[in-house]
Amino acid sequence: MATETAVNPHLPFTDNLFSYKRRKTRVVMVGNIPVGGNNPIVLQSMATTRTQDTKSTVNQSIQMIKAGAQIVRITAPTEIDAKNLKNIKAELVAKGYNTPIVADIHFRPEAAMEAANWVEKVRINPGNFCDSKAFKILEYTDAQYNEELERIEERFTPLVLKLKSLGRAVRIGTNHGSLSDRIMNRYGDSPEGMVESALEFVRICEKNGFRDIILSMKASNPKVMIAAYRLLAAQMAGEGMDYPFHLGVTEAGDGEDGRIKSAIGIGSLLEDGIGDTIRVSLTEDPEFELPVCAMIAAPYHQRESGSASILVPPDFQGTHTENFYHYARRPTRVVKIGPFAIGGENTVPIVTRGDEKNMEPAKLLSSMKEQLNSKDTPPEIHEWKIEVREDLNALASFQKSLAEGAGRLAFLARLRPSNPLALETLKEESVHGLCLAFPERDLLNGNFPSELEAMRKVVWEAKTLQKPIFLEADDAMLLATLVKEAAAISWNLVLSLNRPDVPSLIRHYRYLTADFFVRESAFPIHLKAPLNDSYAEHRIQASILFGSLLCDGIGDSVQAGAGKSLKQDVTLLFNLLQGAGVRISKTEFVSCPSCGRTLFDLQSTTERIKSKTGHLKGVKIAIMGCIVNGPGEMADADFGYVGGGPAKINLYVGKECVEKGIPSEVADERLIELIKTHGKWVDPVLA
């Protein structure tokens, strides 16, 4: 039974929630690469080849370096592998590559001692470096706990002294779910346990005068990862530590899902000023990780402290979340729009926006009909911009053409409060709600009183008709003022911000939900991502925006709208919600990026299992190449498919291994049988 830990939910992981400031750290040299301080974010990746295959490992390392890797990580599961790092390093240097190498160590301190002779940094996992995970003791007394710490110190100190003497660095890399029995039984599988697991090792380093330390708190769940890194920053500040952080979402998966989940976790922390080197873990060839790394990191290389700020009142003490280290959805009132409900404990709905001005009506209509027939990702609330009467007529024609399909949608008409068509639009039976979009603050000028009066009239009419009003502005303080005016008439409100850049949007949303009146009146929040001509960049930026806020419990509906088609927009929105862990619309796959320990081809295996199980909504399946990335790092999966030996698969339910040594040729079907046995299988719907 884990003991309850007293953690102040408002520990200062950052000096200012409403202004960007990079966390101040010491600089740790990894070979010739400085990590931390004011240096740019360092990009890295990891080889997937067998470490004893010198030629393949060298060639793949060069591919990574050419793709942008400034540090290369290579696994060293045994002393023999660790010894071969000498040959790999020599070959790279001979070919003109002085890129630092990190040896990735699990379980074997002896391998770490050997690797330290040849590489610039050694990564150890405190959960398995010299600790156990067998659940032999269900409760640790203080004396037993301290005995374990003494044993760890005895085993770890020789490596610390060797790294110190050779001028090497260490990464103390905690993984959610790979925590030792001792940590699990005292702290539980929690951010607190992850942090303490790392700090125990840091204190041993400091006791020996060694401070070339980098830390990581990886998890496949971005909410857990964000909380753990924040807590680590806060705890370290309290203990006078200033070590740089390596960021990564472990087992992110592949394709769009892997990119979204990585951007949510890594980007959200970079926006908090936390993070000095990053790795995107994709189940793809490692060189494909680097462009994603670069896209996530680019905005932060030259980001000035104080940028992307909102000037809050000097005496403002509000925070946007009750607890920075444990997720809870922000409680709100419920607002209904058509067949959907926003806020409360309701599912977060998606809002789409067809470009009615530029998209041919027939094309938009065809796309909408196609999406409405999709059982997995149907559109829900559709925004329609109204400027002139022709727009209102086009909306009526569009709904008529949709016929019965229109009944499965809610239509949100968007216009300025002062638009003469506002009241008429609101009275249209097929319009389920109105978005009153205020012009930018600097465009309001002397028109604000008239816009405000127009808003009051529309809100009053909306109250009579029992229709919701989305209030939208570009400034959180302005929106808070509008809310107070509108709430005097009706509480049937949803709040939204519309700004062109993600960094300031995050901080404006934070202020909005921290404002006393808005917080106490608990209005739902609509998250709206700014547009971007590049879909790849838009996906990353929308992931950072939604992830940063949704993982703090903020957001009751979402809107992106920058894809090439309505289908792309809808798919992106559902993937964003699933990546943030707030709405599951398909099977969740946790798959490791492969490394030299992997016992089967992860990419082809993942694709094969996806093709057979990808229709199972709400089921989480972990696909891991070996035991290191098995029960430890697939912490919250329902089922696990793990390499247990050459051509052998072990199957897990949660963290329990239920079948061992299954021949790989029958393992897929045994996995399906296991899912059926636990009542989570449904037959796929044939097209």
XYZ file of C-alpha atoms in Angstrom:
687
model
C 0.000 0.000 0.000
C 1.569 3.268 -1.104
C 1.815 6.078 1.406
C 0.229 9.435 0.638
C 2.796 12.076 -0.258
C 2.363 15.709 0.671
C 3.096 17.746 -2.457
C 2.242 21.408 -2.697
C 0.129 21.640 -5.885
C 1.426 25.165 -6.483
C 5.156 24.576 -6.186
C 6.879 27.072 -8.505
C 7.904 25.036 -11.554
C 7.934 28.386 -13.374
C 8.290 31.986 -12.219
C 5.375 33.240 -14.281
C 2.429 31.333 -15.719
C 1.589 34.214 -18.047
C 4.973 34.954 -19.596
C 7.585 32.718 -21.215
C 10.801 32.210 -19.274
C 13.228 29.407 -19.918
C 14.179 27.476 -16.816
C 17.688 28.430 -15.717
C 20.072 25.466 -15.708
C 23.764 24.767 -15.598
C 25.467 23.757 -18.853
C 26.398 20.091 -19.130
C 28.842 19.191 -21.884
C 28.096 15.980 -23.750
C 31.295 15.664 -25.710
C 31.443 18.848 -27.774
C 27.717 19.631 -27.391
C 26.581 22.012 -24.632
C 23.203 21.114 -23.115
C 21.282 23.623 -21.018
C 21.909 27.229 -20.081
C 21.047 29.569 -22.959
C 22.079 27.057 -25.624
C 19.626 25.998 -28.341
C 17.529 22.879 -27.753
C 19.683 19.858 -28.657
C 18.178 17.209 -30.966
C 18.901 13.504 -30.664
C 17.759 10.060 -31.753
C 18.588 6.404 -31.126
C 19.923 3.563 -33.270
C 17.719 0.518 -33.864
C 20.513 -1.788 -35.053
C 22.298 -4.540 -33.137
C 25.114 -2.904 -31.230
C 27.508 -5.725 -32.134
C 26.832 -5.040 -35.816
C 29.388 -2.258 -36.154
C 28.813 -1.504 -39.837
C 25.014 -1.215 -39.599
C 25.159 0.849 -36.413
C 27.712 3.247 -37.891
C 25.735 3.642 -41.118
C 22.500 4.284 -39.257
C 24.217 6.753 -36.928
C 25.445 8.688 -39.971
C 21.896 8.730 -41.368
C 20.683 10.228 -38.097
C 23.473 12.799 -38.004
C 22.740 13.873 -41.574
C 19.068 14.217 -40.612
C 19.985 16.589 -37.778
C 20.932 14.489 -34.746
C 23.442 16.299 -32.533
C 23.664 13.337 -30.144
C 23.266 9.636 -31.017
C 22.119 7.034 -28.492
C 23.037 3.347 -28.799
C 21.870 0.523 -26.569
C 24.389 -1.523 -24.584
C 22.493 -4.359 -22.905
C 25.608 -6.422 -22.146
C 29.306 -5.897 -21.508
C 30.052 -7.324 -24.971
C 27.806 -4.664 -26.539
C 29.422 -1.997 -24.391
C 32.902 -3.054 -25.520
C 31.881 -2.734 -29.166
C 31.054 0.937 -28.615
C 34.809 1.459 -28.919
C 34.730 0.177 -32.521
C 31.588 2.117 -33.399
C 33.078 5.340 -32.054
C 36.354 4.766 -33.877
C 34.578 4.115 -37.189
C 32.488 7.269 -36.867
C 35.537 9.391 -36.073
C 37.423 7.849 -38.994
C 34.557 8.895 -41.265
C 34.705 12.454 -39.936
C 31.853 12.341 -37.410
C 32.605 13.536 -33.870
C 28.962 13.447 -32.781
C 28.678 12.437 -29.105
C 27.369 8.960 -28.319
C 25.164 7.986 -25.385
C 25.175 4.401 -24.138
C 21.702 3.270 -23.083
C 21.941 0.961 -20.054
C 19.321 -1.139 -18.290
C 19.889 -3.662 -15.500
C 23.671 -4.107 -15.760
C 26.018 -1.697 -13.942
C 28.921 -3.682 -15.428
C 27.840 -2.683 -18.940
C 27.677 0.945 -17.833
C 31.206 0.781 -16.422
C 32.523 -0.602 -19.705
C 30.571 1.864 -21.874
C 31.939 4.815 -19.909
C 35.356 4.076 -21.393
C 34.191 4.837 -24.939
C 31.238 7.233 -25.031
C 30.493 10.767 -23.904
C 27.387 10.008 -21.861
C 25.800 7.025 -20.132
C 22.035 6.796 -19.638
C 20.771 4.723 -16.729
C 17.213 3.977 -15.602
C 17.025 4.240 -11.790
C 14.106 1.820 -11.800
C 16.226 -1.099 -12.969
C 19.900 -0.079 -12.842
C 20.502 -1.663 -9.471
C 17.008 -1.934 -8.088
C 14.392 -4.685 -8.198
C 10.848 -5.176 -9.435
C 9.542 -8.445 -8.050
C 7.006 -7.300 -5.414
C 8.562 -9.500 -2.759
C 7.930 -6.897 -0.042
C 4.536 -5.202 -0.015
C 5.488 -2.685 2.654
C 8.910 -1.194 3.321
C 9.735 -0.008 6.811
C 11.952 3.061 7.039
C 14.839 0.810 8.014
C 14.318 -1.470 5.006
C 13.942 1.527 2.703
C 17.220 3.007 3.950
C 18.965 -0.347 3.568
C 17.920 -0.364 -0.091
C 19.267 3.160 -0.559
C 22.598 2.117 0.941
C 22.752 -0.846 -1.446
C 21.993 1.419 -4.418
C 24.677 3.868 -3.359
C 27.211 1.067 -3.093
C 26.376 -0.153 -6.621
C 26.063 3.259 -8.288
C 29.033 5.089 -6.750
C 31.737 3.310 -8.814
C 30.075 4.462 -12.038
C 29.756 8.014 -10.688
C 33.447 8.142 -9.841
C 34.418 6.727 -13.215
C 32.269 9.205 -15.135
C 33.734 12.016 -13.063
C 37.329 10.939 -13.684
C 36.770 10.560 -17.456
C 34.799 13.784 -17.892
C 31.645 11.969 -19.029
C 28.020 12.957 -18.449
C 25.142 10.853 -17.144
C 21.429 10.893 -17.894
C 19.305 9.663 -15.025
C 16.250 8.632 -17.000
C 13.147 7.641 -15.057
C 10.310 5.886 -16.863
C 6.703 5.831 -15.726
C 5.850 2.211 -15.012
C 9.500 1.144 -14.663
C 9.670 2.218 -11.046
C 11.199 -0.174 -8.546
C 9.236 -2.075 -5.910
C 10.670 0.178 -3.240
C 9.488 3.380 -4.960
C 6.142 1.868 -5.997
C 5.325 0.758 -2.485
C 6.080 4.129 -0.934
C 4.932 6.575 -3.622
C 2.794 4.549 -5.999
C 3.025 4.713 -9.780
C 2.965 8.501 -9.646
C 4.867 11.646 -10.690
C 6.083 11.859 -7.074
C 7.561 8.367 -7.358
C 9.213 9.175 -10.686
C 10.810 12.318 -9.272
C 12.053 10.709 -6.070
C 13.462 7.762 -8.018
C 15.681 10.159 -9.985
C 16.612 12.440 -7.102
C 17.898 9.519 -5.034
C 20.506 8.953 -7.737
C 21.215 12.673 -8.129
C 21.998 12.949 -4.426
C 24.536 10.130 -4.734
C 26.170 12.015 -7.634
C 26.306 15.245 -5.628
C 27.689 13.444 -2.578
C 30.639 12.485 -4.791
C 31.045 15.957 -6.270
C 29.746 14.926 -9.706
C 27.329 17.324 -11.402
C 27.446 16.561 -15.132
C 23.882 15.299 -14.893
C 20.894 15.425 -17.243
C 17.492 14.095 -16.145
C 14.380 12.762 -17.851
C 10.876 11.747 -16.747
C 9.469 9.802 -19.679
C 5.981 8.324 -20.004
C 3.741 7.187 -22.844
C 0.942 9.239 -21.263
C 1.619 12.954 -21.927
C -0.389 14.037 -18.867
C 1.848 11.958 -16.581
C 4.992 13.102 -18.386
C 4.129 16.806 -18.139
C 3.248 16.523 -14.459
C 6.451 14.617 -13.637
C 8.777 17.077 -15.369
C 7.037 20.029 -13.730
C 7.283 18.408 -10.323
C 10.954 17.578 -10.920
C 11.664 21.226 -11.800
C 9.866 22.403 -8.670
C 11.492 19.856 -6.346
C 14.942 20.566 -7.752
C 14.482 24.291 -7.293
C 13.601 23.602 -3.659
C 16.821 21.592 -3.233
C 19.037 24.103 -5.043
C 19.581 21.895 -8.122
C 19.796 23.277 -11.648
C 20.379 20.298 -13.944
C 19.130 20.317 -17.567
C 16.296 18.080 -18.767
C 15.983 15.637 -21.650
C 12.363 15.576 -22.898
C 10.535 12.737 -24.592
C 7.217 10.920 -24.758
C 8.235 7.290 -24.674
C 6.526 4.766 -26.946
C 4.696 7.536 -28.839
C 3.906 5.252 -31.792
C 4.090 6.137 -35.473
C 2.518 8.327 -38.143
C 0.295 11.233 -37.170
C -0.477 9.751 -33.744
C 3.200 9.565 -32.784
C 3.866 13.107 -33.954
C 0.847 14.504 -32.137
C 1.572 12.742 -28.849
C 5.233 13.840 -28.963
C 4.329 17.458 -29.708
C 1.768 17.476 -26.891
C 4.241 16.310 -24.268
C 7.460 17.951 -25.463
C 5.948 21.174 -26.794
C 3.817 21.799 -23.712
C 6.909 21.626 -21.494
C 8.999 23.781 -23.822
C 6.219 26.383 -23.595
C 6.675 26.220 -19.814
C 10.379 26.962 -20.337
C 11.283 23.395 -19.365
C 13.593 21.280 -21.526
C 17.093 21.436 -22.990
C 17.404 18.408 -25.283
C 14.654 16.362 -26.936
C 14.046 13.044 -28.637
C 10.866 12.093 -30.518
C 10.308 8.323 -30.118
C 8.604 7.032 -33.256
C 8.099 3.455 -34.429
C 9.839 4.416 -37.651
C 13.413 4.557 -38.929
C 15.255 6.923 -36.562
C 16.153 9.518 -39.200
C 12.429 10.289 -39.527
C 12.361 11.423 -35.898
C 14.702 14.359 -36.510
C 12.492 16.573 -38.735
C 9.750 16.267 -36.114
C 12.252 17.191 -33.379
C 13.368 20.196 -35.398
C 9.813 21.399 -36.012
C 8.928 21.162 -32.319
C 12.146 22.817 -31.117
C 12.510 25.579 -33.720
C 10.353 28.243 -32.009
C 12.323 27.919 -28.757
C 15.916 28.258 -29.952
C 15.887 32.047 -29.818
C 12.789 32.589 -27.661
C 13.388 35.555 -25.359
C 12.286 35.479 -21.746
C 9.261 37.702 -21.313
C 7.943 36.917 -24.788
C 4.461 35.561 -25.467
C 3.310 37.306 -22.313
C 0.062 38.739 -21.074
C 0.286 41.663 -18.658
C -1.855 40.605 -15.739
C -2.760 43.011 -12.943
C 0.126 43.412 -10.449
C -1.860 41.922 -7.568
C -3.217 38.991 -9.610
C -2.680 35.689 -7.782
C -4.854 33.308 -9.815
C -3.800 29.993 -11.319
C -5.413 28.153 -14.198
C -5.401 24.706 -12.587
C -5.922 23.433 -9.064
C -2.968 21.059 -9.199
C -0.061 21.186 -11.649
C 1.036 17.641 -10.851
C -2.148 15.578 -11.028
C -4.675 15.854 -13.838
C -8.250 16.898 -13.166
C -10.646 18.326 -15.699
C -11.738 21.873 -14.917
C -15.322 21.728 -13.578
C -17.785 23.765 -15.661
C -21.477 24.255 -16.185
C -23.072 22.402 -19.129
C -24.092 24.273 -22.285
C -26.190 22.465 -24.904
C -25.923 23.111 -28.635
C -28.102 21.014 -30.899
C -27.617 17.316 -30.051
C -24.354 18.013 -28.178
C -23.461 19.141 -24.670
C -20.323 21.142 -23.893
C -18.723 21.159 -20.462
C -19.318 19.279 -17.256
C -18.336 15.632 -17.623
C -19.463 15.454 -21.251
C -17.252 14.221 -24.057
C -15.245 17.037 -25.654
C -16.922 17.666 -29.046
C -15.157 18.837 -32.200
C -16.001 21.969 -34.193
C -15.256 22.080 -37.916
C -15.223 25.005 -40.271
C -15.699 24.638 -44.016
C -14.202 27.457 -46.052
C -17.517 28.469 -47.551
C -15.981 31.381 -49.436
C -13.261 29.434 -51.237
C -14.509 25.843 -51.326
C -16.985 24.909 -54.002
C -20.388 24.302 -52.344
C -20.731 20.927 -54.041
C -17.304 19.819 -52.761
C -18.056 20.912 -49.199
C -21.437 19.191 -49.342
C -19.898 15.966 -50.662
C -17.213 16.014 -47.959
C -19.781 16.575 -45.226
C -21.983 13.735 -46.428
C -18.991 11.401 -46.618
C -17.896 12.291 -43.094
C -21.374 11.953 -41.640
C -21.360 8.350 -42.854
C -18.109 7.688 -41.007
C -18.743 5.633 -37.888
C -15.367 6.488 -36.357
C -14.871 10.212 -36.978
C -18.111 11.998 -37.853
C -18.290 15.809 -37.724
C -20.280 17.221 -34.825
C -20.547 21.019 -34.596
C -20.019 22.989 -37.801
C -19.225 26.687 -37.834
C -20.618 28.847 -40.643
C -19.381 32.396 -41.088
C -22.077 34.994 -41.751
C -21.158 38.373 -43.214
C -23.914 39.114 -45.748
C -27.358 37.704 -46.495
C -25.966 35.423 -49.203
C -24.060 33.579 -46.483
C -27.248 32.958 -44.541
C -29.017 31.770 -47.683
C -26.082 29.461 -48.479
C -26.339 27.933 -45.012
C -30.040 27.213 -45.485
C -29.361 25.646 -48.892
C -26.507 23.571 -47.473
C -28.659 22.181 -44.663
C -31.494 21.391 -47.055
C -29.102 19.457 -49.312
C -27.803 17.466 -46.334
C -31.370 16.325 -45.696
C -31.477 13.905 -42.737
C -27.732 14.263 -42.190
C -28.231 17.816 -40.950
C -30.019 16.435 -37.904
C -26.810 14.813 -36.701
C -24.962 18.142 -36.698
C -25.124 21.322 -34.673
C -24.653 24.534 -36.652
C -22.832 27.461 -35.088
C -23.206 30.733 -36.987
C -20.282 33.148 -36.554
C -20.603 36.917 -36.975
C -19.887 40.248 -35.325
C -22.353 41.398 -32.658
C -23.138 44.530 -34.668
C -23.965 42.623 -37.851
C -27.590 43.519 -38.719
C -28.201 39.845 -39.502
C -27.335 38.684 -35.982
C -30.860 38.554 -34.554
C -32.317 37.136 -37.760
C -29.656 34.423 -37.885
C -30.261 33.531 -34.257
C -33.963 33.012 -34.957
C -33.279 30.511 -37.753
C -34.497 27.152 -36.455
C -31.543 25.321 -38.023
C -28.980 27.556 -36.274
C -28.249 26.007 -32.896
C -25.988 28.698 -31.498
C -24.212 31.947 -32.303
C -20.529 32.809 -32.078
C -20.233 36.532 -31.435
C -16.745 37.379 -32.671
C -15.457 40.710 -31.441
C -12.930 42.493 -33.650
C -9.348 42.772 -32.437
C -9.012 45.125 -29.494
C -7.113 47.720 -31.542
C -9.872 47.674 -34.179
C -12.645 48.294 -31.682
C -11.483 51.797 -30.795
C -14.560 53.981 -30.383
C -16.885 51.228 -31.625
C -16.723 49.233 -28.423
C -19.867 50.758 -26.815
C -21.963 49.989 -29.894
C -20.573 46.438 -30.200
C -21.253 45.906 -26.494
C -24.827 47.124 -26.782
C -25.382 44.893 -29.834
C -24.017 41.929 -27.858
C -26.467 42.582 -25.019
C -29.418 42.509 -27.442
C -28.281 39.263 -29.050
C -27.599 37.572 -25.709
C -31.028 38.597 -24.463
C -32.677 37.120 -27.550
C -30.557 33.963 -27.233
C -31.762 33.554 -23.658
C -35.357 33.751 -24.840
C -34.709 31.179 -27.572
C -32.611 28.999 -25.221
C -29.656 29.015 -27.588
C -26.012 29.267 -26.505
C -23.668 32.135 -27.266
C -19.975 31.567 -27.964
C -18.149 34.762 -27.017
C -14.889 35.211 -28.938
C -12.210 37.882 -28.612
C -8.469 38.152 -29.182
C -7.645 39.245 -25.638
C -8.372 37.385 -22.377
C -8.961 40.547 -20.346
C -11.326 41.928 -22.956
C -13.166 38.610 -23.053
C -13.420 38.551 -19.259
C -15.047 42.003 -19.440
C -17.489 40.814 -22.107
C -18.375 37.754 -20.039
C -19.347 39.886 -17.049
C -21.659 41.939 -19.254
C -23.206 38.900 -20.961
C -23.540 36.874 -17.756
C -25.716 39.595 -16.285
C -28.269 38.484 -18.904
C -27.620 34.785 -19.518
C -25.304 32.034 -18.248
C -25.651 29.997 -21.442
C -22.152 30.972 -22.601
C -19.040 29.316 -24.043
C -15.780 31.299 -24.119
C -13.221 31.328 -26.912
C -10.047 33.177 -27.884
C -8.857 33.867 -31.405
C -5.195 34.847 -31.756
C -2.685 34.166 -34.544
C 0.030 32.532 -32.420
C 0.049 29.553 -30.070
C 2.390 30.883 -27.314
C 0.258 33.899 -26.465
C -2.952 31.890 -26.882
C -1.828 29.472 -24.173
C -1.173 32.323 -21.764
C -4.408 34.160 -22.595
C -6.406 30.969 -22.012
C -4.552 30.516 -18.723
C -5.461 34.008 -17.586
C -9.051 33.598 -18.720
C -9.544 30.441 -16.636
C -7.622 31.931 -13.702
C -9.742 35.102 -13.600
C -11.905 35.055 -10.474
C -15.217 35.795 -12.170
C -14.706 33.326 -15.023
C -13.423 30.650 -12.665
C -16.283 31.024 -10.192
C -18.941 31.136 -12.899
C -17.377 28.044 -14.548
C -18.130 28.727 -18.193
C -17.004 26.067 -20.695
C -13.939 26.905 -22.777
C -13.705 26.432 -26.552
C -10.125 25.909 -27.787
C -9.415 27.257 -31.249
C -6.075 26.734 -33.010
C -4.744 29.442 -35.352
C -4.449 28.601 -39.033
C -1.175 27.752 -40.754
C -0.468 27.242 -44.463
C 1.710 24.208 -43.694
C -0.341 21.263 -42.440
C 2.720 19.641 -40.830
C 3.455 22.799 -38.828
C -0.227 23.318 -38.049
C -0.441 19.795 -36.629
C 2.537 20.445 -34.348
C 1.316 23.846 -33.186
C -2.265 22.658 -32.624
C -0.869 19.717 -30.620
C 1.118 22.075 -28.406
C -1.857 24.398 -27.874
C -4.462 21.727 -27.188
C -2.059 19.493 -25.302
C -0.808 22.245 -23.026
C -4.354 23.220 -22.073
C -6.193 19.880 -22.190
C -3.507 18.240 -20.043
C -4.165 20.992 -17.487
C -7.889 20.170 -17.588
C -8.826 23.209 -19.711
C -10.971 22.800 -22.813
C -14.531 21.616 -23.421
C -14.659 21.771 -27.237
C -11.926 22.066 -29.876
C -11.493 23.519 -33.355
C -8.493 23.435 -35.718
C -9.522 23.829 -39.356
C -6.369 24.039 -41.475
C -6.365 20.751 -43.325
C -6.707 20.277 -47.064
C -10.170 18.813 -46.584
C -12.955 18.474 -44.076
C -11.944 14.833 -43.573
C -8.384 15.842 -42.675
C -9.648 18.420 -40.182
C -12.016 15.946 -38.505
C -9.351 13.240 -38.312
C -6.810 15.678 -36.885
C -9.214 16.833 -34.164
C -10.044 13.294 -33.050
C -6.336 12.389 -33.082
C -5.495 15.477 -31.018
C -8.093 14.581 -28.403
C -6.884 10.983 -28.271
C -3.238 12.080 -28.020
C -4.090 14.248 -25.017
C -5.995 11.349 -23.465
C -9.325 13.156 -23.149
C -11.379 11.329 -25.784
C -10.708 7.879 -27.188
C -12.167 7.341 -30.662
C -10.060 4.389 -31.830
C -7.608 1.766 -30.605
C -4.676 3.252 -28.697
C -1.324 1.757 -29.651
C 1.732 2.163 -27.435
C 4.702 1.044 -29.509
C 8.373 1.529 -28.803
C 10.714 3.010 -31.410
C 12.921 -0.100 -31.506
C 16.593 -0.405 -30.586
C 19.343 -3.019 -30.559
C 17.459 -5.055 -27.940
C 14.380 -5.491 -30.108
C 13.529 -9.130 -30.829
C 11.309 -8.611 -33.907
C 10.679 -6.050 -36.641
C 8.640 -3.459 -34.780
C 7.434 -1.469 -37.767
C 5.957 -4.390 -39.718
C 4.621 -6.038 -36.548
C 2.938 -2.828 -35.414
C 1.318 -2.332 -38.811
C 0.131 -5.957 -38.855
C -1.420 -5.797 -35.392
C -3.009 -2.437 -36.201
C -4.663 -3.943 -39.272
C -6.224 -6.671 -37.107
C -7.183 -4.701 -33.990
C -7.421 -1.073 -35.107
C -11.229 -1.098 -34.980
C -11.381 -1.662 -31.202
C -12.401 1.647 -29.665
C -11.111 2.328 -26.195
C -8.660 -0.602 -26.122
C -4.993 0.154 -25.444
C -2.434 -2.259 -26.888
C 1.308 -2.072 -26.212
C 3.720 -3.516 -28.785
C 7.209 -3.801 -27.297
C 10.364 -5.254 -28.730
C 11.767 -6.605 -25.478
C 11.216 -6.883 -21.752
C 12.948 -3.564 -21.007
C 10.229 -1.758 -22.931
C 7.625 -4.283 -21.823
C 5.721 -4.333 -18.531
C 7.765 -1.437 -17.188
C 7.150 1.102 -19.909
C 3.659 0.106 -21.086
C 2.337 1.182 -17.721
C -1.338 1.715 -18.517
C -1.961 -0.546 -21.544
C -4.781 -3.094 -21.473
C -2.835 -5.738 -23.413
C 0.826 -6.195 -24.221
C 2.612 -7.948 -27.103
C 6.263 -8.231 -26.045
C 9.350 -9.880 -27.496
C 10.306 -12.686 -25.137
C 13.107 -14.265 -27.196
C 14.036 -14.997 -30.812
C 10.736 -15.701 -32.635
C 8.946 -15.839 -29.258
C 6.252 -13.515 -27.920
C 5.001 -12.922 -24.374
C 1.442 -11.645 -23.899
C 0.381 -9.382 -21.054
C -2.861 -8.232 -19.494
C -1.941 -4.937 -17.891
C 1.436 -5.579 -16.279
C 0.870 -9.307 -15.759
C 2.475 -11.760 -18.158
C -0.226 -14.349 -18.882
C 1.398 -16.325 -21.729
C 5.118 -16.864 -22.349
C 7.174 -18.066 -25.296
C 4.398 -18.125 -27.894
C 5.744 -18.816 -31.415
C 5.596 -15.558 -33.341
C 3.635 -17.128 -36.219
C 0.621 -17.718 -33.958
C 1.063 -14.791 -31.542
C -1.307 -12.413 -33.368
C -4.205 -14.835 -33.103
C -3.411 -15.582 -29.464
C -3.513 -11.828 -28.770
C -6.967 -11.629 -30.365
C -8.146 -14.610 -28.305
C -6.849 -12.878 -25.169
C -8.783 -9.723 -26.018
C -11.911 -11.823 -26.605
C -11.445 -13.633 -23.295
C -11.492 -10.294 -21.485
C -14.655 -9.145 -23.259
C -13.083 -6.322 -25.252
C -13.337 -7.738 -28.746
C -15.910 -6.727 -31.350
C -15.916 -7.942 -34.925
C -14.905 -5.310 -37.492
C -17.693 -3.812 -39.572
C -17.234 -4.823 -43.204
C -17.360 -2.007 -45.721
